[in-house]
Amino acid sequence: MPVTELAWIPSGAPGPIQSALIEACREGIEAQNGWVAKHASSTLPLGPPAVRGAAMYQQREDRSIGLLTAHWDSPAQHKECIASQENMQAMKEIAAHSVAADIQFCHIEGVWMFPVERLEAGLFLSILRISVAEGKREQVEKIWNGGAKGLLRDAAGGHEHTAGWRIEREKGKEDQDEFVVVGVWADEGALSRFAQGNPAWDEAWKSVALEIDFKTYGRIY
């Protein structure tokens, strides 16, 4: 089952992400790329990191937060890479420049959310995380496919957004499911207007959403 990795890494120094952390994450991405070439070439594309959805973003609301993305054939494959010598060495460097205890990551099931054209678009990225009670997946997907997807596409200037379910439940929210929506925006103005509130979007989700988290990002590697 294909999955998308999302990993949030807080900088260990105050203020925007330091160059040392960016470099450590870059080396980590390259180390994983090397592992893929050796051990996963039959299931993942080879080439520069972007061909497997691997990139680093900086959150715009809190510029001390980095986001790493990547595509994997399964959570088990990612776990195997994490345990590799190459990755463990890279993680030591990342830990040295981050708040390691606060690093969070998850997988989104059944979808690769960062195709090359999305990574290379040079546009702002948004991640919507919609928390719902257990047993609401069918209702959520009906809302998404029944109008919310098109509403978001139109607000984003024609850019399609991709959605999927989070596999690992967030600590403290073990009784909730999370629907994650990723996409890019045509311009900063459109993104800012949506972030300030969209009545049609809010109306679509009010019957099912327990919480909607909306964050925006700019790519830095």
PDB file of N, CA, C and O in Angstrom, residues 45-120:
ATOM      1  N   PRO A  45      10.615   4.986  -7.375  1.00  0.00           N
ATOM      2  CA  PRO A  45      11.356   5.537  -8.515  1.00  0.00           C
ATOM      3  C   PRO A  45      12.757   5.986  -8.116  1.00  0.00           C
ATOM      4  O   PRO A  45      12.976   6.459  -6.998  1.00  0.00           O
ATOM      5  N   LEU A  46      13.695   5.836  -9.032  1.00  0.00           N
ATOM      6  CA  LEU A  46      15.070   6.259  -8.800  1.00  0.00           C
ATOM      7  C   LEU A  46      15.319   7.608  -9.459  1.00  0.00           C
ATOM      8  O   LEU A  46      14.673   7.969 -10.434  1.00  0.00           O
ATOM      9  N   GLY A  47      16.289   8.340  -8.915  1.00  0.00           N
ATOM     10  CA  GLY A  47      16.612   9.658  -9.445  1.00  0.00           C
ATOM     11  C   GLY A  47      16.766  10.640  -8.313  1.00  0.00           C
ATOM     12  O   GLY A  47      16.976  10.248  -7.154  1.00  0.00           O
ATOM     13  N   PRO A  48      16.663  11.933  -8.584  1.00  0.00           N
ATOM     14  CA  PRO A  48      16.750  12.926  -7.511  1.00  0.00           C
ATOM     15  C   PRO A  48      15.627  12.720  -6.500  1.00  0.00           C
ATOM     16  O   PRO A  48      14.590  12.117  -6.819  1.00  0.00           O
ATOM     17  N   PRO A  49      15.807  13.203  -5.264  1.00  0.00           N
ATOM     18  CA  PRO A  49      14.810  12.961  -4.212  1.00  0.00           C
ATOM     19  C   PRO A  49      13.378  13.317  -4.602  1.00  0.00           C
ATOM     20  O   PRO A  49      12.433  12.640  -4.181  1.00  0.00           O
ATOM     21  N   ALA A  50      13.206  14.360  -5.413  1.00  0.00           N
ATOM     22  CA  ALA A  50      11.848  14.806  -5.752  1.00  0.00           C
ATOM     23  C   ALA A  50      11.027  13.735  -6.460  1.00  0.00           C
ATOM     24  O   ALA A  50       9.794  13.740  -6.366  1.00  0.00           O
ATOM     25  N   VAL A  51      11.667  12.791  -7.140  1.00  0.00           N
ATOM     26  CA  VAL A  51      10.893  11.786  -7.869  1.00  0.00           C
ATOM     27  C   VAL A  51      10.171  10.835  -6.927  1.00  0.00           C
ATOM     28  O   VAL A  51       9.237  10.139  -7.335  1.00  0.00           O
ATOM     29  N   ARG A  52      10.599  10.794  -5.667  1.00  0.00           N
ATOM     30  CA  ARG A  52       9.865   9.986  -4.677  1.00  0.00           C
ATOM     31  C   ARG A  52       9.216  10.886  -3.617  1.00  0.00           C
ATOM     32  O   ARG A  52       8.971  10.467  -2.491  1.00  0.00           O
ATOM     33  N   GLY A  53       8.934  12.125  -4.021  1.00  0.00           N
ATOM     34  CA  GLY A  53       8.192  13.032  -3.152  1.00  0.00           C
ATOM     35  C   GLY A  53       8.968  13.565  -1.973  1.00  0.00           C
ATOM     36  O   GLY A  53       8.377  14.092  -1.026  1.00  0.00           O
ATOM     37  N   ALA A  54      10.301  13.440  -1.997  1.00  0.00           N
ATOM     38  CA  ALA A  54      11.120  13.838  -0.849  1.00  0.00           C
ATOM     39  C   ALA A  54      11.510  15.309  -0.951  1.00  0.00           C
ATOM     40  O   ALA A  54      12.097  15.741  -1.944  1.00  0.00           O
ATOM     41  N   ALA A  55      11.188  16.072   0.095  1.00  0.00           N
ATOM     42  CA  ALA A  55      11.472  17.505   0.104  1.00  0.00           C
ATOM     43  C   ALA A  55      11.436  18.009   1.537  1.00  0.00           C
ATOM     44  O   ALA A  55      11.032  17.297   2.461  1.00  0.00           O
ATOM     45  N   MET A  56      11.865  19.261   1.716  1.00  0.00           N
ATOM     46  CA  MET A  56      11.780  19.921   3.016  1.00  0.00           C
ATOM     47  C   MET A  56      11.079  21.258   2.845  1.00  0.00           C
ATOM     48  O   MET A  56      11.373  22.015   1.914  1.00  0.00           O
ATOM     49  N   TYR A  57      10.139  21.524   3.745  1.00  0.00           N
ATOM     50  CA  TYR A  57       9.389  22.776   3.757  1.00  0.00           C
ATOM     51  C   TYR A  57       9.585  23.477   5.102  1.00  0.00           C
ATOM     52  O   TYR A  57       9.939  22.851   6.100  1.00  0.00           O
ATOM     53  N   GLN A  58       9.296  24.782   5.096  1.00  0.00           N
ATOM     54  CA  GLN A  58       9.278  25.567   6.331  1.00  0.00           C
ATOM     55  C   GLN A  58       7.860  26.075   6.558  1.00  0.00           C
ATOM     56  O   GLN A  58       7.234  26.631   5.649  1.00  0.00           O
ATOM     57  N   GLN A  59       7.354  25.853   7.769  1.00  0.00           N
ATOM     58  CA  GLN A  59       6.015  26.340   8.085  1.00  0.00           C
ATOM     59  C   GLN A  59       6.025  27.863   8.140  1.00  0.00           C
ATOM     60  O   GLN A  59       6.957  28.469   8.673  1.00  0.00           O
ATOM     61  N   ARG A  60       4.991  28.484   7.610  1.00  0.00           N
ATOM     62  CA  ARG A  60       4.927  29.941   7.561  1.00  0.00           C
ATOM     63  C   ARG A  60       4.354  30.534   8.848  1.00  0.00           C
ATOM     64  O   ARG A  60       4.700  31.644   9.233  1.00  0.00           O
ATOM     65  N   GLU A  61       3.477  29.803   9.525  1.00  0.00           N
ATOM     66  CA  GLU A  61       2.901  30.297  10.776  1.00  0.00           C
ATOM     67  C   GLU A  61       3.914  30.253  11.917  1.00  0.00           C
ATOM     68  O   GLU A  61       3.887  31.103  12.806  1.00  0.00           O
ATOM     69  N   ASP A  62       4.772  29.265  11.922  1.00  0.00           N
ATOM     70  CA  ASP A  62       5.841  29.128  12.917  1.00  0.00           C
ATOM     71  C   ASP A  62       7.096  28.720  12.161  1.00  0.00           C
ATOM     72  O   ASP A  62       7.290  27.552  11.827  1.00  0.00           O
ATOM     73  N   ARG A  63       7.956  29.681  11.892  1.00  0.00           N
ATOM     74  CA  ARG A  63       9.089  29.453  10.999  1.00  0.00           C
ATOM     75  C   ARG A  63      10.199  28.606  11.627  1.00  0.00           C
ATOM     76  O   ARG A  63      11.210  28.335  10.991  1.00  0.00           O
ATOM     77  N   SER A  64       9.984  28.165  12.862  1.00  0.00           N
ATOM     78  CA  SER A  64      10.943  27.250  13.484  1.00  0.00           C
ATOM     79  C   SER A  64      10.614  25.788  13.181  1.00  0.00           C
ATOM     80  O   SER A  64      11.367  24.886  13.560  1.00  0.00           O
ATOM     81  N   ILE A  65       9.495  25.544  12.492  1.00  0.00           N
ATOM     82  CA  ILE A  65       9.045  24.182  12.205  1.00  0.00           C
ATOM     83  C   ILE A  65       9.384  23.797  10.768  1.00  0.00           C
ATOM     84  O   ILE A  65       9.011  24.491   9.818  1.00  0.00           O
ATOM     85  N   GLY A  66      10.088  22.672  10.625  1.00  0.00           N
ATOM     86  CA  GLY A  66      10.358  22.115   9.309  1.00  0.00           C
ATOM     87  C   GLY A  66       9.438  20.941   9.035  1.00  0.00           C
ATOM     88  O   GLY A  66       8.981  20.257   9.959  1.00  0.00           O
ATOM     89  N   LEU A  67       9.158  20.705   7.770  1.00  0.00           N
ATOM     90  CA  LEU A  67       8.330  19.577   7.344  1.00  0.00           C
ATOM     91  C   LEU A  67       9.096  18.773   6.305  1.00  0.00           C
ATOM     92  O   LEU A  67       9.541  19.324   5.297  1.00  0.00           O
ATOM     93  N   LEU A  68       9.266  17.479   6.562  1.00  0.00           N
ATOM     94  CA  LEU A  68       9.867  16.580   5.586  1.00  0.00           C
ATOM     95  C   LEU A  68       8.774  15.713   4.976  1.00  0.00           C
ATOM     96  O   LEU A  68       7.869  15.252   5.678  1.00  0.00           O
ATOM     97  N   THR A  69       8.861  15.493   3.679  1.00  0.00           N
ATOM     98  CA  THR A  69       7.885  14.663   2.978  1.00  0.00           C
ATOM     99  C   THR A  69       8.619  13.575   2.196  1.00  0.00           C
ATOM    100  O   THR A  69       9.776  13.746   1.810  1.00  0.00           O
ATOM    101  N   ALA A  70       7.944  12.463   1.963  1.00  0.00           N
ATOM    102  CA  ALA A  70       8.510  11.393   1.133  1.00  0.00           C
ATOM    103  C   ALA A  70       7.427  10.372   0.823  1.00  0.00           C
ATOM    104  O   ALA A  70       6.434  10.252   1.552  1.00  0.00           O
ATOM    105  N   HIS A  71       7.635   9.645  -0.258  1.00  0.00           N
ATOM    106  CA  HIS A  71       6.746   8.546  -0.633  1.00  0.00           C
ATOM    107  C   HIS A  71       7.420   7.217  -0.309  1.00  0.00           C
ATOM    108  O   HIS A  71       8.629   7.062  -0.498  1.00  0.00           O
ATOM    109  N   TRP A  72       6.609   6.267   0.152  1.00  0.00           N
ATOM    110  CA  TRP A  72       7.087   4.915   0.446  1.00  0.00           C
ATOM    111  C   TRP A  72       6.085   3.911  -0.087  1.00  0.00           C
ATOM    112  O   TRP A  72       4.899   4.225  -0.266  1.00  0.00           O
ATOM    113  N   ASP A  73       6.566   2.696  -0.295  1.00  0.00           N
ATOM    114  CA  ASP A  73       5.682   1.635  -0.766  1.00  0.00           C
ATOM    115  C   ASP A  73       4.773   1.142   0.353  1.00  0.00           C
ATOM    116  O   ASP A  73       3.680   0.642   0.099  1.00  0.00           O
ATOM    117  N   SER A  74       5.222   1.306   1.602  1.00  0.00           N
ATOM    118  CA  SER A  74       4.443   0.885   2.765  1.00  0.00           C
ATOM    119  C   SER A  74       5.090   1.456   4.021  1.00  0.00           C
ATOM    120  O   SER A  74       6.271   1.817   4.008  1.00  0.00           O
ATOM    121  N   PRO A  75       4.362   1.520   5.138  1.00  0.00           N
ATOM    122  CA  PRO A  75       4.992   1.920   6.395  1.00  0.00           C
ATOM    123  C   PRO A  75       6.133   0.985   6.787  1.00  0.00           C
ATOM    124  O   PRO A  75       7.133   1.429   7.360  1.00  0.00           O
ATOM    125  N   ALA A  76       5.987  -0.301   6.485  1.00  0.00           N
ATOM    126  CA  ALA A  76       7.035  -1.268   6.828  1.00  0.00           C
ATOM    127  C   ALA A  76       8.329  -0.961   6.080  1.00  0.00           C
ATOM    128  O   ALA A  76       9.427  -1.087   6.641  1.00  0.00           O
ATOM    129  N   GLN A  77       8.212  -0.560   4.823  1.00  0.00           N
ATOM    130  CA  GLN A  77       9.405  -0.205   4.054  1.00  0.00           C
ATOM    131  C   GLN A  77      10.094   1.012   4.663  1.00  0.00           C
ATOM    132  O   GLN A  77      11.321   1.048   4.793  1.00  0.00           O
ATOM    133  N   HIS A  78       9.307   2.009   5.054  1.00  0.00           N
ATOM    134  CA  HIS A  78       9.879   3.194   5.689  1.00  0.00           C
ATOM    135  C   HIS A  78      10.562   2.815   7.000  1.00  0.00           C
ATOM    136  O   HIS A  78      11.655   3.299   7.315  1.00  0.00           O
ATOM    137  N   LYS A  79       9.928   1.940   7.778  1.00  0.00           N
ATOM    138  CA  LYS A  79      10.507   1.498   9.044  1.00  0.00           C
ATOM    139  C   LYS A  79      11.851   0.814   8.815  1.00  0.00           C
ATOM    140  O   LYS A  79      12.807   1.005   9.578  1.00  0.00           O
ATOM    141  N   GLU A  80      11.944   0.035   7.750  1.00  0.00           N
ATOM    142  CA  GLU A  80      13.205  -0.636   7.421  1.00  0.00           C
ATOM    143  C   GLU A  80      14.291   0.383   7.102  1.00  0.00           C
ATOM    144  O   GLU A  80      15.442   0.243   7.529  1.00  0.00           O
ATOM    145  N   CYS A  81      13.915   1.428   6.376  1.00  0.00           N
ATOM    146  CA  CYS A  81      14.879   2.482   6.052  1.00  0.00           C
ATOM    147  C   CYS A  81      15.311   3.223   7.314  1.00  0.00           C
ATOM    148  O   CYS A  81      16.495   3.523   7.494  1.00  0.00           O
ATOM    149  N   ILE A  82      14.357   3.514   8.205  1.00  0.00           N
ATOM    150  CA  ILE A  82      14.672   4.218   9.448  1.00  0.00           C
ATOM    151  C   ILE A  82      15.722   3.459  10.259  1.00  0.00           C
ATOM    152  O   ILE A  82      16.606   4.059  10.878  1.00  0.00           O
ATOM    153  N   ALA A  83      15.634   2.127  10.236  1.00  0.00           N
ATOM    154  CA  ALA A  83      16.548   1.300  11.026  1.00  0.00           C
ATOM    155  C   ALA A  83      17.913   1.118  10.375  1.00  0.00           C
ATOM    156  O   ALA A  83      18.822   0.558  10.994  1.00  0.00           O
ATOM    157  N   SER A  84      18.083   1.608   9.149  1.00  0.00           N
ATOM    158  CA  SER A  84      19.342   1.409   8.433  1.00  0.00           C
ATOM    159  C   SER A  84      20.459   2.265   9.017  1.00  0.00           C
ATOM    160  O   SER A  84      20.217   3.303   9.640  1.00  0.00           O
ATOM    161  N   GLN A  85      21.690   1.826   8.814  1.00  0.00           N
ATOM    162  CA  GLN A  85      22.849   2.555   9.314  1.00  0.00           C
ATOM    163  C   GLN A  85      22.921   3.952   8.716  1.00  0.00           C
ATOM    164  O   GLN A  85      23.235   4.927   9.410  1.00  0.00           O
ATOM    165  N   GLU A  86      22.610   4.056   7.416  1.00  0.00           N
ATOM    166  CA  GLU A  86      22.673   5.357   6.744  1.00  0.00           C
ATOM    167  C   GLU A  86      21.718   6.358   7.395  1.00  0.00           C
ATOM    168  O   GLU A  86      22.071   7.512   7.657  1.00  0.00           O
ATOM    169  N   ASN A  87      20.501   5.896   7.653  1.00  0.00           N
ATOM    170  CA  ASN A  87      19.500   6.797   8.218  1.00  0.00           C
ATOM    171  C   ASN A  87      19.803   7.135   9.671  1.00  0.00           C
ATOM    172  O   ASN A  87      19.626   8.277  10.102  1.00  0.00           O
ATOM    173  N   MET A  88      20.261   6.159  10.436  1.00  0.00           N
ATOM    174  CA  MET A  88      20.545   6.409  11.847  1.00  0.00           C
ATOM    175  C   MET A  88      21.650   7.450  12.012  1.00  0.00           C
ATOM    176  O   MET A  88      21.595   8.297  12.907  1.00  0.00           O
ATOM    177  N   GLN A  89      22.638   7.408  11.136  1.00  0.00           N
ATOM    178  CA  GLN A  89      23.706   8.400  11.192  1.00  0.00           C
ATOM    179  C   GLN A  89      23.164   9.790  10.858  1.00  0.00           C
ATOM    180  O   GLN A  89      23.496  10.782  11.517  1.00  0.00           O
ATOM    181  N   ALA A  90      22.314   9.851   9.838  1.00  0.00           N
ATOM    182  CA  ALA A  90      21.726  11.135   9.457  1.00  0.00           C
ATOM    183  C   ALA A  90      20.838  11.685  10.571  1.00  0.00           C
ATOM    184  O   ALA A  90      20.821  12.894  10.839  1.00  0.00           O
ATOM    185  N   MET A  91      20.104  10.807  11.248  1.00  0.00           N
ATOM    186  CA  MET A  91      19.213  11.242  12.318  1.00  0.00           C
ATOM    187  C   MET A  91      19.976  11.814  13.508  1.00  0.00           C
ATOM    188  O   MET A  91      19.467  12.686  14.216  1.00  0.00           O
ATOM    189  N   LYS A  92      21.196  11.346  13.730  1.00  0.00           N
ATOM    190  CA  LYS A  92      22.011  11.918  14.809  1.00  0.00           C
ATOM    191  C   LYS A  92      22.261  13.400  14.558  1.00  0.00           C
ATOM    192  O   LYS A  92      22.209  14.221  15.483  1.00  0.00           O
ATOM    193  N   GLU A  93      22.532  13.742  13.306  1.00  0.00           N
ATOM    194  CA  GLU A  93      22.780  15.142  12.962  1.00  0.00           C
ATOM    195  C   GLU A  93      21.504  15.971  13.071  1.00  0.00           C
ATOM    196  O   GLU A  93      21.519  17.107  13.548  1.00  0.00           O
ATOM    197  N   ILE A  94      20.391  15.402  12.628  1.00  0.00           N
ATOM    198  CA  ILE A  94      19.116  16.114  12.743  1.00  0.00           C
ATOM    199  C   ILE A  94      18.773  16.339  14.210  1.00  0.00           C
ATOM    200  O   ILE A  94      18.362  17.437  14.612  1.00  0.00           O
ATOM    201  N   ALA A  95      18.964  15.314  15.041  1.00  0.00           N
ATOM    202  CA  ALA A  95      18.659  15.429  16.468  1.00  0.00           C
ATOM    203  C   ALA A  95      19.512  16.497  17.140  1.00  0.00           C
ATOM    204  O   ALA A  95      19.056  17.182  18.064  1.00  0.00           O
ATOM    205  N   ALA A  96      20.749  16.656  16.668  1.00  0.00           N
ATOM    206  CA  ALA A  96      21.660  17.622  17.279  1.00  0.00           C
ATOM    207  C   ALA A  96      21.216  19.066  17.050  1.00  0.00           C
ATOM    208  O   ALA A  96      21.622  19.967  17.790  1.00  0.00           O
ATOM    209  N   HIS A  97      20.388  19.297  16.033  1.00  0.00           N
ATOM    210  CA  HIS A  97      19.981  20.662  15.689  1.00  0.00           C
ATOM    211  C   HIS A  97      18.473  20.875  15.793  1.00  0.00           C
ATOM    212  O   HIS A  97      17.955  21.883  15.306  1.00  0.00           O
ATOM    213  N   SER A  98      17.781  19.938  16.441  1.00  0.00           N
ATOM    214  CA  SER A  98      16.331  20.043  16.572  1.00  0.00           C
ATOM    215  C   SER A  98      15.917  19.717  18.002  1.00  0.00           C
ATOM    216  O   SER A  98      16.748  19.335  18.833  1.00  0.00           O
ATOM    217  N   VAL A  99      14.634  19.875  18.285  1.00  0.00           N
ATOM    218  CA  VAL A  99      14.081  19.398  19.553  1.00  0.00           C
ATOM    219  C   VAL A  99      13.615  17.971  19.274  1.00  0.00           C
ATOM    220  O   VAL A  99      12.462  17.731  18.894  1.00  0.00           O
ATOM    221  N   ALA A 100      14.527  17.031  19.434  1.00  0.00           N
ATOM    222  CA  ALA A 100      14.287  15.661  18.982  1.00  0.00           C
ATOM    223  C   ALA A 100      13.051  15.038  19.631  1.00  0.00           C
ATOM    224  O   ALA A 100      12.321  14.279  18.991  1.00  0.00           O
ATOM    225  N   ALA A 101      12.808  15.368  20.890  1.00  0.00           N
ATOM    226  CA  ALA A 101      11.671  14.773  21.601  1.00  0.00           C
ATOM    227  C   ALA A 101      10.334  15.222  21.024  1.00  0.00           C
ATOM    228  O   ALA A 101       9.309  14.565  21.245  1.00  0.00           O
ATOM    229  N   ASP A 102      10.337  16.334  20.286  1.00  0.00           N
ATOM    230  CA  ASP A 102       9.086  16.873  19.742  1.00  0.00           C
ATOM    231  C   ASP A 102       8.900  16.570  18.257  1.00  0.00           C
ATOM    232  O   ASP A 102       7.943  17.056  17.640  1.00  0.00           O
ATOM    233  N   ILE A 103       9.809  15.803  17.663  1.00  0.00           N
ATOM    234  CA  ILE A 103       9.631  15.408  16.267  1.00  0.00           C
ATOM    235  C   ILE A 103       8.403  14.504  16.163  1.00  0.00           C
ATOM    236  O   ILE A 103       8.225  13.584  16.952  1.00  0.00           O
ATOM    237  N   GLN A 104       7.551  14.790  15.191  1.00  0.00           N
ATOM    238  CA  GLN A 104       6.354  13.982  14.960  1.00  0.00           C
ATOM    239  C   GLN A 104       6.321  13.540  13.502  1.00  0.00           C
ATOM    240  O   GLN A 104       6.688  14.314  12.617  1.00  0.00           O
ATOM    241  N   PHE A 105       5.882  12.306  13.272  1.00  0.00           N
ATOM    242  CA  PHE A 105       5.701  11.890  11.885  1.00  0.00           C
ATOM    243  C   PHE A 105       4.527  10.932  11.781  1.00  0.00           C
ATOM    244  O   PHE A 105       4.108  10.309  12.756  1.00  0.00           O
ATOM    245  N   CYS A 106       3.992  10.851  10.588  1.00  0.00           N
ATOM    246  CA  CYS A 106       2.885   9.936  10.331  1.00  0.00           C
ATOM    247  C   CYS A 106       2.901   9.546   8.865  1.00  0.00           C
ATOM    248  O   CYS A 106       3.665  10.096   8.062  1.00  0.00           O
ATOM    249  N   HIS A 107       2.055   8.584   8.524  1.00  0.00           N
ATOM    250  CA  HIS A 107       1.882   8.162   7.137  1.00  0.00           C
ATOM    251  C   HIS A 107       0.426   8.382   6.727  1.00  0.00           C
ATOM    252  O   HIS A 107      -0.487   8.162   7.522  1.00  0.00           O
ATOM    253  N   ILE A 108       0.240   8.796   5.484  1.00  0.00           N
ATOM    254  CA  ILE A 108      -1.091   8.930   4.905  1.00  0.00           C
ATOM    255  C   ILE A 108      -1.294   7.750   3.968  1.00  0.00           C
ATOM    256  O   ILE A 108      -0.495   7.521   3.056  1.00  0.00           O
ATOM    257  N   GLU A 109      -2.356   6.993   4.193  1.00  0.00           N
ATOM    258  CA  GLU A 109      -2.505   5.712   3.514  1.00  0.00           C
ATOM    259  C   GLU A 109      -3.037   5.838   2.092  1.00  0.00           C
ATOM    260  O   GLU A 109      -3.866   6.691   1.782  1.00  0.00           O
ATOM    261  N   GLY A 110      -2.488   4.974   1.230  1.00  0.00           N
ATOM    262  CA  GLY A 110      -3.051   4.772  -0.094  1.00  0.00           C
ATOM    263  C   GLY A 110      -2.806   5.850  -1.118  1.00  0.00           C
ATOM    264  O   GLY A 110      -3.437   5.840  -2.183  1.00  0.00           O
ATOM    265  N   VAL A 111      -1.879   6.782  -0.847  1.00  0.00           N
ATOM    266  CA  VAL A 111      -1.709   7.893  -1.784  1.00  0.00           C
ATOM    267  C   VAL A 111      -0.292   8.459  -1.707  1.00  0.00           C
ATOM    268  O   VAL A 111       0.332   8.469  -0.652  1.00  0.00           O
ATOM    269  N   TRP A 112       0.221   8.879  -2.849  1.00  0.00           N
ATOM    270  CA  TRP A 112       1.453   9.666  -2.917  1.00  0.00           C
ATOM    271  C   TRP A 112       1.041  11.112  -3.177  1.00  0.00           C
ATOM    272  O   TRP A 112       0.486  11.430  -4.232  1.00  0.00           O
ATOM    273  N   MET A 113       1.299  11.988  -2.226  1.00  0.00           N
ATOM    274  CA  MET A 113       0.741  13.340  -2.234  1.00  0.00           C
ATOM    275  C   MET A 113       1.661  14.400  -2.827  1.00  0.00           C
ATOM    276  O   MET A 113       1.250  15.553  -2.981  1.00  0.00           O
ATOM    277  N   PHE A 114       2.918  14.033  -3.149  1.00  0.00           N
ATOM    278  CA  PHE A 114       3.877  15.037  -3.599  1.00  0.00           C
ATOM    279  C   PHE A 114       4.515  14.649  -4.936  1.00  0.00           C
ATOM    280  O   PHE A 114       5.712  14.372  -5.012  1.00  0.00           O
ATOM    281  N   PRO A 115       3.718  14.623  -6.008  1.00  0.00           N
ATOM    282  CA  PRO A 115       4.304  14.381  -7.324  1.00  0.00           C
ATOM    283  C   PRO A 115       5.286  15.495  -7.675  1.00  0.00           C
ATOM    284  O   PRO A 115       5.224  16.597  -7.116  1.00  0.00           O
ATOM    285  N   VAL A 116       6.185  15.196  -8.592  1.00  0.00           N
ATOM    286  CA  VAL A 116       7.236  16.156  -8.947  1.00  0.00           C
ATOM    287  C   VAL A 116       6.650  17.505  -9.343  1.00  0.00           C
ATOM    288  O   VAL A 116       7.163  18.564  -8.953  1.00  0.00           O
ATOM    289  N   GLU A 117       5.565  17.491 -10.107  1.00  0.00           N
ATOM    290  CA  GLU A 117       5.007  18.765 -10.572  1.00  0.00           C
ATOM    291  C   GLU A 117       4.515  19.626  -9.411  1.00  0.00           C
ATOM    292  O   GLU A 117       4.558  20.859  -9.483  1.00  0.00           O
ATOM    293  N   ARG A 118       4.078  19.000  -8.323  1.00  0.00           N
ATOM    294  CA  ARG A 118       3.664  19.770  -7.147  1.00  0.00           C
ATOM    295  C   ARG A 118       4.882  20.329  -6.420  1.00  0.00           C
ATOM    296  O   ARG A 118       4.897  21.485  -5.993  1.00  0.00           O
ATOM    297  N   LEU A 119       5.930  19.514  -6.293  1.00  0.00           N
ATOM    298  CA  LEU A 119       7.141  19.966  -5.614  1.00  0.00           C
ATOM    299  C   LEU A 119       7.834  21.083  -6.380  1.00  0.00           C
ATOM    300  O   LEU A 119       8.375  22.018  -5.790  1.00  0.00           O
ATOM    301  N   GLU A 120       7.823  20.966  -7.700  1.00  0.00           N
ATOM    302  CA  GLU A 120       8.573  21.914  -8.521  1.00  0.00           C
ATOM    303  C   GLU A 120       7.765  23.147  -8.909  1.00  0.00           C
ATOM    304  O   GLU A 120       8.268  24.027  -9.603  1.00  0.00           O
TER     305      GLU A 120
END
